[in-house]
Short mmCIF file of C-alpha atoms in Angstrom, two decimals:
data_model
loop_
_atom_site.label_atom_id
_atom_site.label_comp_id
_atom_site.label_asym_id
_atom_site.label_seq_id
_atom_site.Cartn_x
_atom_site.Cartn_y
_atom_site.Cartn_z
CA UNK A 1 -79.80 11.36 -90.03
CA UNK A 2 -78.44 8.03 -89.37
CA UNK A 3 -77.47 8.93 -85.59
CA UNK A 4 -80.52 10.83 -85.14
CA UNK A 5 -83.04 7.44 -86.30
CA UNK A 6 -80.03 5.26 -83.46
CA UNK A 7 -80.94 7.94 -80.40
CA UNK A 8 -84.46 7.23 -81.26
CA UNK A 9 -84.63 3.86 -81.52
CA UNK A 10 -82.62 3.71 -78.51
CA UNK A 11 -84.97 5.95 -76.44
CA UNK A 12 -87.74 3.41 -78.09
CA UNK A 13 -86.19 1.19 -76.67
CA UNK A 14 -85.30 2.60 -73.15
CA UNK A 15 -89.15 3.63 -72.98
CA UNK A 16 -90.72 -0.11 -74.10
CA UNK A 17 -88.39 -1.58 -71.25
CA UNK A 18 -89.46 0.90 -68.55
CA UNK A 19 -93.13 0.28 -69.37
CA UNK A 20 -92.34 -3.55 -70.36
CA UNK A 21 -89.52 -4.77 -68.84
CA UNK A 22 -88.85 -6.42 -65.74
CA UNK A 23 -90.14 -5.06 -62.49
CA UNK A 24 -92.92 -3.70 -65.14
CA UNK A 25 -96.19 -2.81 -63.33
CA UNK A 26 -99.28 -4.84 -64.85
CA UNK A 27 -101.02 -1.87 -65.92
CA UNK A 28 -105.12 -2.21 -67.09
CA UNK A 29 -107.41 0.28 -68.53
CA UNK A 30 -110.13 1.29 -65.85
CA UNK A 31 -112.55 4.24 -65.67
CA UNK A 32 -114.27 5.20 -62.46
CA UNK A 33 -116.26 7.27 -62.87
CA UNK A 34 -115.27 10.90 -61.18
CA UNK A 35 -116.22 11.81 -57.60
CA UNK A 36 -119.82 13.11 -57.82
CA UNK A 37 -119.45 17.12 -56.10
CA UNK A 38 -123.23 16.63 -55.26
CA UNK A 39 -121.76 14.50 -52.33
CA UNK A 40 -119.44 17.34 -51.10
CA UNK A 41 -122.33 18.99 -48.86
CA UNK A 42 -122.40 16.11 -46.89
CA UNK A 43 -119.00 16.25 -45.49
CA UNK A 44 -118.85 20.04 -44.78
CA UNK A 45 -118.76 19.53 -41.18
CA UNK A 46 -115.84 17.77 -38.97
CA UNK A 47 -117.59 15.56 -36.00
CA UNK A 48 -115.74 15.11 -32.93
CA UNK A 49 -115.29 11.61 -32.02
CA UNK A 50 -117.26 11.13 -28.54
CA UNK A 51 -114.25 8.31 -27.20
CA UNK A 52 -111.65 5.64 -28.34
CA UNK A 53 -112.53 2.38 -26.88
CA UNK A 54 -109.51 -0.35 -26.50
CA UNK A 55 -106.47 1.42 -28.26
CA UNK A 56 -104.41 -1.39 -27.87
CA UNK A 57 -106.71 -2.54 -30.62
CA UNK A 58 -105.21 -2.96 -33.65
CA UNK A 59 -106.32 -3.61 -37.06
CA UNK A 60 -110.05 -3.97 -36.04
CA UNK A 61 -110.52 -4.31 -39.69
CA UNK A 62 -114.72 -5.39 -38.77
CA UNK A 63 -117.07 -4.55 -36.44
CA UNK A 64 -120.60 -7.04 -36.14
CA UNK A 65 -123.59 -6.97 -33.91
CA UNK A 66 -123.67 -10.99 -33.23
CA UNK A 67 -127.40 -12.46 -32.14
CA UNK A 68 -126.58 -12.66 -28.24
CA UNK A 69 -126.40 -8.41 -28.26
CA UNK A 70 -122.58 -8.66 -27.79
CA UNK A 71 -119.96 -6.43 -30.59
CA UNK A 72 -117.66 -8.61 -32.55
CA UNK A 73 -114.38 -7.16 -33.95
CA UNK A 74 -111.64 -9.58 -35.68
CA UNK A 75 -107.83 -8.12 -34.90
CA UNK A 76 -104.36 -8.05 -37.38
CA UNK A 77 -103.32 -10.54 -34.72
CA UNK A 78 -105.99 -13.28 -35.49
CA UNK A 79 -108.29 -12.64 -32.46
CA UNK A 80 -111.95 -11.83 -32.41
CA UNK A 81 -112.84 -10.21 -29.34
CA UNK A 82 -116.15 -9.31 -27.95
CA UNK A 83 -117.44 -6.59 -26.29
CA UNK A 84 -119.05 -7.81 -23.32
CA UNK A 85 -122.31 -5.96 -21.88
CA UNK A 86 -121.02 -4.19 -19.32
CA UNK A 87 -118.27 -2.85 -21.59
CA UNK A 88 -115.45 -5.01 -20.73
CA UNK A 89 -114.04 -6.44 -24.27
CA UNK A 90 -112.60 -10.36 -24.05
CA UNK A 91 -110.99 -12.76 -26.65
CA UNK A 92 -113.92 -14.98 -28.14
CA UNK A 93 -111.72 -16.78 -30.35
CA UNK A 94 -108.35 -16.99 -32.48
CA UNK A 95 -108.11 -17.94 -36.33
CA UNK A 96 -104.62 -18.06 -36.41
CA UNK A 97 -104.68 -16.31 -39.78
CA UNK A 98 -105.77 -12.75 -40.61
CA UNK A 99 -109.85 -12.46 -39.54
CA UNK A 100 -111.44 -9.74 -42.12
CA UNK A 101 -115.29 -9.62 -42.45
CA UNK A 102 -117.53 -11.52 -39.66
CA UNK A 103 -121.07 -12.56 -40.16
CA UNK A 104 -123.19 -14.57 -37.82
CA UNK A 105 -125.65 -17.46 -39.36
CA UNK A 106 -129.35 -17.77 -38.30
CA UNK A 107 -128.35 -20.64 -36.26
CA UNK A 108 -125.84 -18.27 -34.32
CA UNK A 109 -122.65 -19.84 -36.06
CA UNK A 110 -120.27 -17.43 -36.69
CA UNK A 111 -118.74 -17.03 -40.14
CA UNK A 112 -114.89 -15.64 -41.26
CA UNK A 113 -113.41 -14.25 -44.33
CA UNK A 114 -110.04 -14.74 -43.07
CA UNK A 115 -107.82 -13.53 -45.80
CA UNK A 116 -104.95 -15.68 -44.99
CA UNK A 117 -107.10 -18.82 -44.50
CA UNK A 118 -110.05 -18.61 -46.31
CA UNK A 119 -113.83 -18.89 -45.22
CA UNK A 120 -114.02 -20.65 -42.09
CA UNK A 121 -116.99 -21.14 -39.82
CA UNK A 122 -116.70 -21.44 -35.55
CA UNK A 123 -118.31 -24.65 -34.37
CA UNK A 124 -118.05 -26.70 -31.10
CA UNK A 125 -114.72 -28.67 -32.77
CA UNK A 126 -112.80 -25.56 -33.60
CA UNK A 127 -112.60 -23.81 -37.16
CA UNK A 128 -113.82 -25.74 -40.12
CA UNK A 129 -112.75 -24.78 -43.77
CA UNK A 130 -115.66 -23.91 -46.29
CA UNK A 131 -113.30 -22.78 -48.84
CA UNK A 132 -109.64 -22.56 -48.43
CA UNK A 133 -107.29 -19.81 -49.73
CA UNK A 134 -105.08 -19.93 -52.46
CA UNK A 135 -102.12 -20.72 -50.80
CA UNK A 136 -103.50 -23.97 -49.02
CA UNK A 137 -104.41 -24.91 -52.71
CA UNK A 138 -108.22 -23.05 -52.62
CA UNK A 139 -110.18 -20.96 -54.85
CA UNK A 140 -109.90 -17.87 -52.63
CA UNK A 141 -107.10 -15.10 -53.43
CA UNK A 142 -108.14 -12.16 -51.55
CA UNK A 143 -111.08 -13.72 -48.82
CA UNK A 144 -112.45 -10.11 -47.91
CA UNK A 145 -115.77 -9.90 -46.33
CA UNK A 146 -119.54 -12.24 -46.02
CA UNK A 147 -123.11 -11.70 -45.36
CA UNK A 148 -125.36 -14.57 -44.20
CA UNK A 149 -128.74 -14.87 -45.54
CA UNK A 150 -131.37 -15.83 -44.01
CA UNK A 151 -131.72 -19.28 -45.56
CA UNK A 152 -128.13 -20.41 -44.84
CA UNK A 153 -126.18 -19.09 -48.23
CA UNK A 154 -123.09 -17.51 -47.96
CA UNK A 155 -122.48 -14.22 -50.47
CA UNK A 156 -118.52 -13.20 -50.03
CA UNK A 157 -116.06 -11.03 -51.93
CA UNK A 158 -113.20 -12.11 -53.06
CA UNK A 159 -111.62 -8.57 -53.91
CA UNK A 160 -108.48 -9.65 -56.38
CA UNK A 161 -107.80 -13.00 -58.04
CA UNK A 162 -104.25 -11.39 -59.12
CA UNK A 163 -103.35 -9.50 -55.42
CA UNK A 164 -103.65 -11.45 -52.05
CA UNK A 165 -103.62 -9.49 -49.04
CA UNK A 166 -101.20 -6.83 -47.93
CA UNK A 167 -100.81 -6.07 -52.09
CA UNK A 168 -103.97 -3.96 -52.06
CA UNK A 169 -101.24 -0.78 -53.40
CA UNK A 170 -100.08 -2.84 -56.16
CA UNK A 171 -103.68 -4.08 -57.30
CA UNK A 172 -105.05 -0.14 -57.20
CA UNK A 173 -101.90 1.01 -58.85
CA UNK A 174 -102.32 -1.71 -61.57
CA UNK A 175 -106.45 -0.74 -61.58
CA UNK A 176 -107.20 -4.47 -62.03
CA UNK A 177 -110.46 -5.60 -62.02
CA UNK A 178 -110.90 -9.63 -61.02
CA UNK A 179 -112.78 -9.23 -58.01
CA UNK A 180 -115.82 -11.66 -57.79
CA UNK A 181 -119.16 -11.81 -55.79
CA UNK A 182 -119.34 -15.66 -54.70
CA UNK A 183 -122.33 -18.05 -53.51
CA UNK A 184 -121.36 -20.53 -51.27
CA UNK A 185 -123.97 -23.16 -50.24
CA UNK A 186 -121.76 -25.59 -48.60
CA UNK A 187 -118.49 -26.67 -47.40
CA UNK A 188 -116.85 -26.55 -51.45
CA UNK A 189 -119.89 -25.56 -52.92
CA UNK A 190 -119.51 -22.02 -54.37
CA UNK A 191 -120.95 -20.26 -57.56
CA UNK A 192 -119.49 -16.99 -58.83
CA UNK A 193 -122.73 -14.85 -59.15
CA UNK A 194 -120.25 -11.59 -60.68
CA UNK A 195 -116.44 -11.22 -61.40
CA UNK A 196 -114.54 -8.57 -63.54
CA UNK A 197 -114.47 -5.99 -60.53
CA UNK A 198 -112.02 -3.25 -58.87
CA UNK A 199 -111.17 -4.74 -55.77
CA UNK A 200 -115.06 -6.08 -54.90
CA UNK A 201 -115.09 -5.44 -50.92
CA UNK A 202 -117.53 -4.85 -48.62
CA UNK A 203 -120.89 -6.65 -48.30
CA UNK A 204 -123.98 -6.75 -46.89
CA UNK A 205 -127.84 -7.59 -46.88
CA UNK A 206 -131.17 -6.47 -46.26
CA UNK A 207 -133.37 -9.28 -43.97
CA UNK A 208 -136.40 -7.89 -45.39
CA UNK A 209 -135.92 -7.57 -48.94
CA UNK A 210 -133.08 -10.03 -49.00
CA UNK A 211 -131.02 -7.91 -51.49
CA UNK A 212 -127.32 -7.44 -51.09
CA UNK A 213 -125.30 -4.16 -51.35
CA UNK A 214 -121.58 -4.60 -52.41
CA UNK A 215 -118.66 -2.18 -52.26
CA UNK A 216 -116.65 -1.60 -55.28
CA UNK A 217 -113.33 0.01 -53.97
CA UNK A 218 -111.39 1.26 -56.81
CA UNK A 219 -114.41 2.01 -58.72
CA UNK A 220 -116.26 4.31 -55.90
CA UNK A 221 -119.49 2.35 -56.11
CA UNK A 222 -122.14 0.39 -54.46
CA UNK A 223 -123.71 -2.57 -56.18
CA UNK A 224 -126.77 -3.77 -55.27
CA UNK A 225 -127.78 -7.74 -55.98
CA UNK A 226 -130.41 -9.99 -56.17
CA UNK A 227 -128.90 -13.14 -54.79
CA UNK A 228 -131.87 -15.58 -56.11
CA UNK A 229 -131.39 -14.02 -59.94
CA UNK A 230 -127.97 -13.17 -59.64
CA UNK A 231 -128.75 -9.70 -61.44
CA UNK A 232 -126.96 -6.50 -60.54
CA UNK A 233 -127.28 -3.04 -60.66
CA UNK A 234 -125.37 -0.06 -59.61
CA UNK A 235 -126.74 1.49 -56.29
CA UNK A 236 -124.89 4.83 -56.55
CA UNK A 237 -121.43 5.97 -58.26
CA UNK A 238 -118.76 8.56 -57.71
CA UNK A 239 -118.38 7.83 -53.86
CA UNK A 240 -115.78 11.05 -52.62
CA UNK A 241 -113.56 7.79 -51.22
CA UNK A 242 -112.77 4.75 -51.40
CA UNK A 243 -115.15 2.46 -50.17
CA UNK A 244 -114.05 -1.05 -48.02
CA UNK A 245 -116.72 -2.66 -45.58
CA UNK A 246 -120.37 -2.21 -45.88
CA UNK A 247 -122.92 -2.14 -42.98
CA UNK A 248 -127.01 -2.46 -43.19
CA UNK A 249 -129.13 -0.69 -40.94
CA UNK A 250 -131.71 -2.65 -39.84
CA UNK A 251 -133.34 0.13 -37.98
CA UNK A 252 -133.21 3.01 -40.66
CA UNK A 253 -132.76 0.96 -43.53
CA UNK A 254 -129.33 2.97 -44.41
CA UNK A 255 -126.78 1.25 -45.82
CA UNK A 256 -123.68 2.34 -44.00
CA UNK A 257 -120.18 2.76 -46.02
CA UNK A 258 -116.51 3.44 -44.70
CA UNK A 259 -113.98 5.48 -46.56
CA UNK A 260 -111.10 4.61 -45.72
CA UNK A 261 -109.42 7.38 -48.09
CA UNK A 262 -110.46 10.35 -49.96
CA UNK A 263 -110.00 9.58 -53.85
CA UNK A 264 -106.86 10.80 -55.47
CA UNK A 265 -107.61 12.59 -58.52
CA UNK A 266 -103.75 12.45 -60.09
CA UNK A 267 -104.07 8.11 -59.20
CA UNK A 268 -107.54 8.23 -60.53
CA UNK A 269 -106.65 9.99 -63.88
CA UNK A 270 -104.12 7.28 -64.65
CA UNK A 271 -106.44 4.30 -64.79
CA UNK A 272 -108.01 4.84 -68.20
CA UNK A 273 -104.15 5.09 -69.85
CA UNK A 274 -102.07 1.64 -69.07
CA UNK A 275 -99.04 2.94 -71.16
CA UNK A 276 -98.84 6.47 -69.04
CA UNK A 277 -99.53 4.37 -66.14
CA UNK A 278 -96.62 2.02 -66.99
CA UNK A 279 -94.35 4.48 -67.03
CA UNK A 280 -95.08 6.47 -64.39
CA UNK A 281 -94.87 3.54 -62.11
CA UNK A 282 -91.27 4.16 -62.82
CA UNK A 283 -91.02 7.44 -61.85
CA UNK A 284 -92.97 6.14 -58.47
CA UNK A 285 -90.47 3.74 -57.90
CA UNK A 286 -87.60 6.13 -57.52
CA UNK A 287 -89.78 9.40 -56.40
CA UNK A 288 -92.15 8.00 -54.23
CA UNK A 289 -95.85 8.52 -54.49
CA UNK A 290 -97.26 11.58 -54.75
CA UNK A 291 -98.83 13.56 -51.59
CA UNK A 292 -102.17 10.75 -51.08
CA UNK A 293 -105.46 12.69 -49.55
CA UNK A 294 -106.23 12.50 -45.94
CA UNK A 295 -107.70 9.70 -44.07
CA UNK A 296 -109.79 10.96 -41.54
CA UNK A 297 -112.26 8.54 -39.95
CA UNK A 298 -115.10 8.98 -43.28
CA UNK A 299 -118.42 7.03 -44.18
CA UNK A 300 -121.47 7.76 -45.86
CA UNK A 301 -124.99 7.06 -45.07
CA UNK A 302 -127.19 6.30 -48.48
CA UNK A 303 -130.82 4.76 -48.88
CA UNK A 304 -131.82 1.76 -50.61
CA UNK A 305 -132.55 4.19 -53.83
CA UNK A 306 -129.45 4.85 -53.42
CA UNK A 307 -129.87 8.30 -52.31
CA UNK A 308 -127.09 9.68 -49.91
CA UNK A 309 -128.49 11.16 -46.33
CA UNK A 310 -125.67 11.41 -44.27
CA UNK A 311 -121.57 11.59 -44.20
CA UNK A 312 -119.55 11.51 -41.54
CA UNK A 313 -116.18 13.18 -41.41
CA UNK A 314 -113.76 13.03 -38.14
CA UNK A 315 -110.32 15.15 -37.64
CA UNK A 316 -107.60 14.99 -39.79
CA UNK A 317 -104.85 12.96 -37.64
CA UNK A 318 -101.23 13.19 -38.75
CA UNK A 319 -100.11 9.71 -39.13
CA UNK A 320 -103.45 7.58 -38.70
CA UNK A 321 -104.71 5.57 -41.30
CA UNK A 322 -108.51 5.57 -42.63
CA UNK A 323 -111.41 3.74 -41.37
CA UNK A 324 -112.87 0.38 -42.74
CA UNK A 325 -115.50 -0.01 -41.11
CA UNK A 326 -118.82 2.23 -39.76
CA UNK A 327 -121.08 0.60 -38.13
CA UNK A 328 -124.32 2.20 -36.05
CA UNK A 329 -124.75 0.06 -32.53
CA UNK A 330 -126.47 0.77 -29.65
CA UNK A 331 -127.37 4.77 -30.59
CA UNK A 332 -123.34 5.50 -31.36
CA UNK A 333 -121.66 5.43 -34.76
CA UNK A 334 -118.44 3.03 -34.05
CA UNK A 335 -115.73 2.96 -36.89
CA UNK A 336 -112.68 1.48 -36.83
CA UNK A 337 -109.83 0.14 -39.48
CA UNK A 338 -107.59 -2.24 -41.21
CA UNK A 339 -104.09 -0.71 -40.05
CA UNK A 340 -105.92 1.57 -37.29
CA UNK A 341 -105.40 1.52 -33.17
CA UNK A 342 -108.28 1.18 -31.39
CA UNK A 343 -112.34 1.90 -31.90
CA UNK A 344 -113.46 5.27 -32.62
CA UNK A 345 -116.51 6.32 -31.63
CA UNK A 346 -119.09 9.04 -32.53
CA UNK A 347 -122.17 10.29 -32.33
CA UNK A 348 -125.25 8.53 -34.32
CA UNK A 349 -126.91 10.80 -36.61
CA UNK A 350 -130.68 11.36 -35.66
CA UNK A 351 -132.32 9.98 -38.89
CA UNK A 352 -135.77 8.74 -38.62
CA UNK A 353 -136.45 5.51 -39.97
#
C-alpha cells in the first residue's frame, strides 16, 4: 500500500509540474462559441482568383482606399506603398517598425498601428508618436489596427496586453483574453472604451451611422460599438474562421471580414479546460501541433444586422498562409495577408446595395 500511495504521489507530482512548472503554458478558461453550420452554404463554392498583383509583396498585412483614390498597403519590411492610378505600385513611406492597420483622417493624414512602434501619424516632419508601444515605455502591447472617425477620434485595438507581436500562437494557445478597444483623442490621450477580449483585431466604421464593427479573433465574432456611449453588442458569432482585419463597405453597406484560418475544432475544444490545456501543451511541445485547417484566401460578407450575404473561398495552396485582409476596391475583391506574398485578387460579388 505504502509504495502504491509513493507512485501516486509521485505521478501527482510529475503531472502538477508538467501543467505548473517551468516552461508551463499560461492556460485560461475561454468558450467560443462553436462555428455556426448555417454559415457553411456560403463557402460551398471555390472562386478563382482573377490575378496576383506585386508578389514580391510581402506581408501586406492591410489594404486602405486613402482620400486621393490611390490603394495603401503597409509591408513586414516597414514600407507602405501605394498603388498608383495607372497601376504602377511605389513606396509612400517607411515606419521603420512593423506597419499593421492604416486609416486616413478627414484632413487626409494618414494614421499607423505599427505593432512594433505604436500609433503614429504621417505629417510634413516625419512620423509623430500618439501612443508609444510597450517596449519604448507606452501603453500599447499588441498595436493592431484603427479607424478614423469623422470628428478626429481614433478607435484602435490593442489585441493582447500579455502577447506582443509575432506571439499571436502562444496567446491563442493560452486563450487569453486582454485585448482592449481604445479611444484616443490626442497625442497621450486615450480611454479604454472595452478590454477582457480574445485577441480584439480588426476594426472599422460606418460614416453614416458612425458605429464601429470590431473583430474578435479567438472568439469568432464581430462586435459592433457605439463610440459616443461606449456600449457594445455582439454583431454575429460562430464565424467558420478566424477573423483578423475588418473592412466597411461604403457602397453596399457590408462589412467585409478576412479569415485568415478555418477554426480548429481539437484547439477550440481545449479553451474551456486550462488544466487539459496545460498539459497538453506538453505533449505539443515534443509532438508538434496537430494537422491545423487550411488557409485558403477566406472572408465573409455580413450586413449591419449582422446577417451574412456572401463568403468567399479561394484554392487550397500547399504552403501559403491565410489572408488578413479583404477589401472591395474599384469593382474587384483584393485580399492579401500578414505572412502572405503578394495581392490576390478576385472577383467582386454582384450585391446590390
Amino acid at each position: 500500500m505504502r509504495t502504491i500511495l509513493i507512485i501516486l504521489a509521485v505521478l501527482a507530482a510529475l503531472v502538477g509540474l508538467a501543467a505548473y512548472g517551468p516552461g508551463s503554458l499560461n492556460a485560461m478558461a475561454f468558450s467560443p462559441s462553436p462555428p455556426d453550420p448555417g454559415l457553411d452554404a456560403y463557402f460551398e463554392t471555390v472562386s478563382q482568383p482573377v490575378r496576383t498583383e506585386e508578389p514580391g509583396f510581402h506581408g501586406a498585412e492591410d489594404l486602405e482606399p486613402g482620400p486621393d483614390g490611390r490603394l495603401y498597403t503597409s509591408l513586414a519590411d516597414g514600407r507602405i506603398m501605394v498603388r498608383e492610378r495607372d497601376g504602377d505600385w511605389s513606396q509612400f513611406a517607411d515606419t521603420g517598425g512593423r506597419p499593421l492597420g492604416l486609416s486616413f483622417a478627414p484632413d487626409g493624414t494618414l494614421f499607423v498601428a505599427d505593432a512594433l512602434r505604436g500609433l503614429i501619424a504621417l505629417t510634413d516632419d516625419g512620423w509623430v508618436t500618439w501612443l508609444a508601444s510597450a517596449q519604448d515605455g507606452g501603453p500599447l502591447v499588441f498595436a493592431d489596427d484603427l479607424t478614423v472617425l469623422a470628428d478626429g477620434r481614433i478607435i484602435m485595438t490593442d489585441a493582447s496586453l500579455r502577447h506582443p507581436y509575432g506571439a499571436h500562437m502562444a496567446s491563442f494557445l493560452e486563450g487569453e483574453q486582454t485585448g482592449r478597444i481604445l479611444l484616443v483623442t490626442a497625442p497621450g490621450e486615450v480611454t479604454e472604451l472595452a478590454g477582457g477580449l480574445g485577441f480584439i483585431n480588426g476594426v472599422d466604421h460606418d460614416p453614416e451611422s458612425g458605429l464601429v464593427y470590431v473583430n474578435e479573433t479567438w472568439a469568432g465574432r464581430i462586435w459592433q460599438l457605439d463610440p459616443d456611449s461606449g456600449e457594445a453588442s455582439v454583431l454575429i458569432d460562430g464565424l467558420p474562421g478566424y477573423p483578423d482585419n475588418l473592412e466597411f463597405d461604403s457602397e453596399t453597406g457590408l462589412i467585409w471580414t478576412s479569415l485568415p484560418s478555418q477554426r480548429s475544432a481539437e484547439l477550440d475544444a481545449l479553451h474551456p479546460r486550462p488544466f487539459v490545456k496545460r498539459l497538453a501543451w506538453r505533449w505539443l511541445q515534443i509532438a508538434g501541433l496537430p494537422p491545423l485547417p487550411g488557409t485558403p484566401a477566406m472572408a465573409i460578407a455580413v450586413d449591419t444586422d449582422g446577417q451574412a450575404v456572401y463568403g468567399l473561398l479561394g484554392p487550397t495552396e500547399t504552403g501559403i498562409s491565410g489572408t488578413t485582409t479583404a477589401l472591395v476596391w474599384n469593382g474587384e475583391l483584393w485580399t492579401a495577408g500578414l505572412e502572405r506574398d503578394g495581392i490576390t485578387v478576385f472577383a467582386a460579388p454582384e450585391i446590390t446595395p
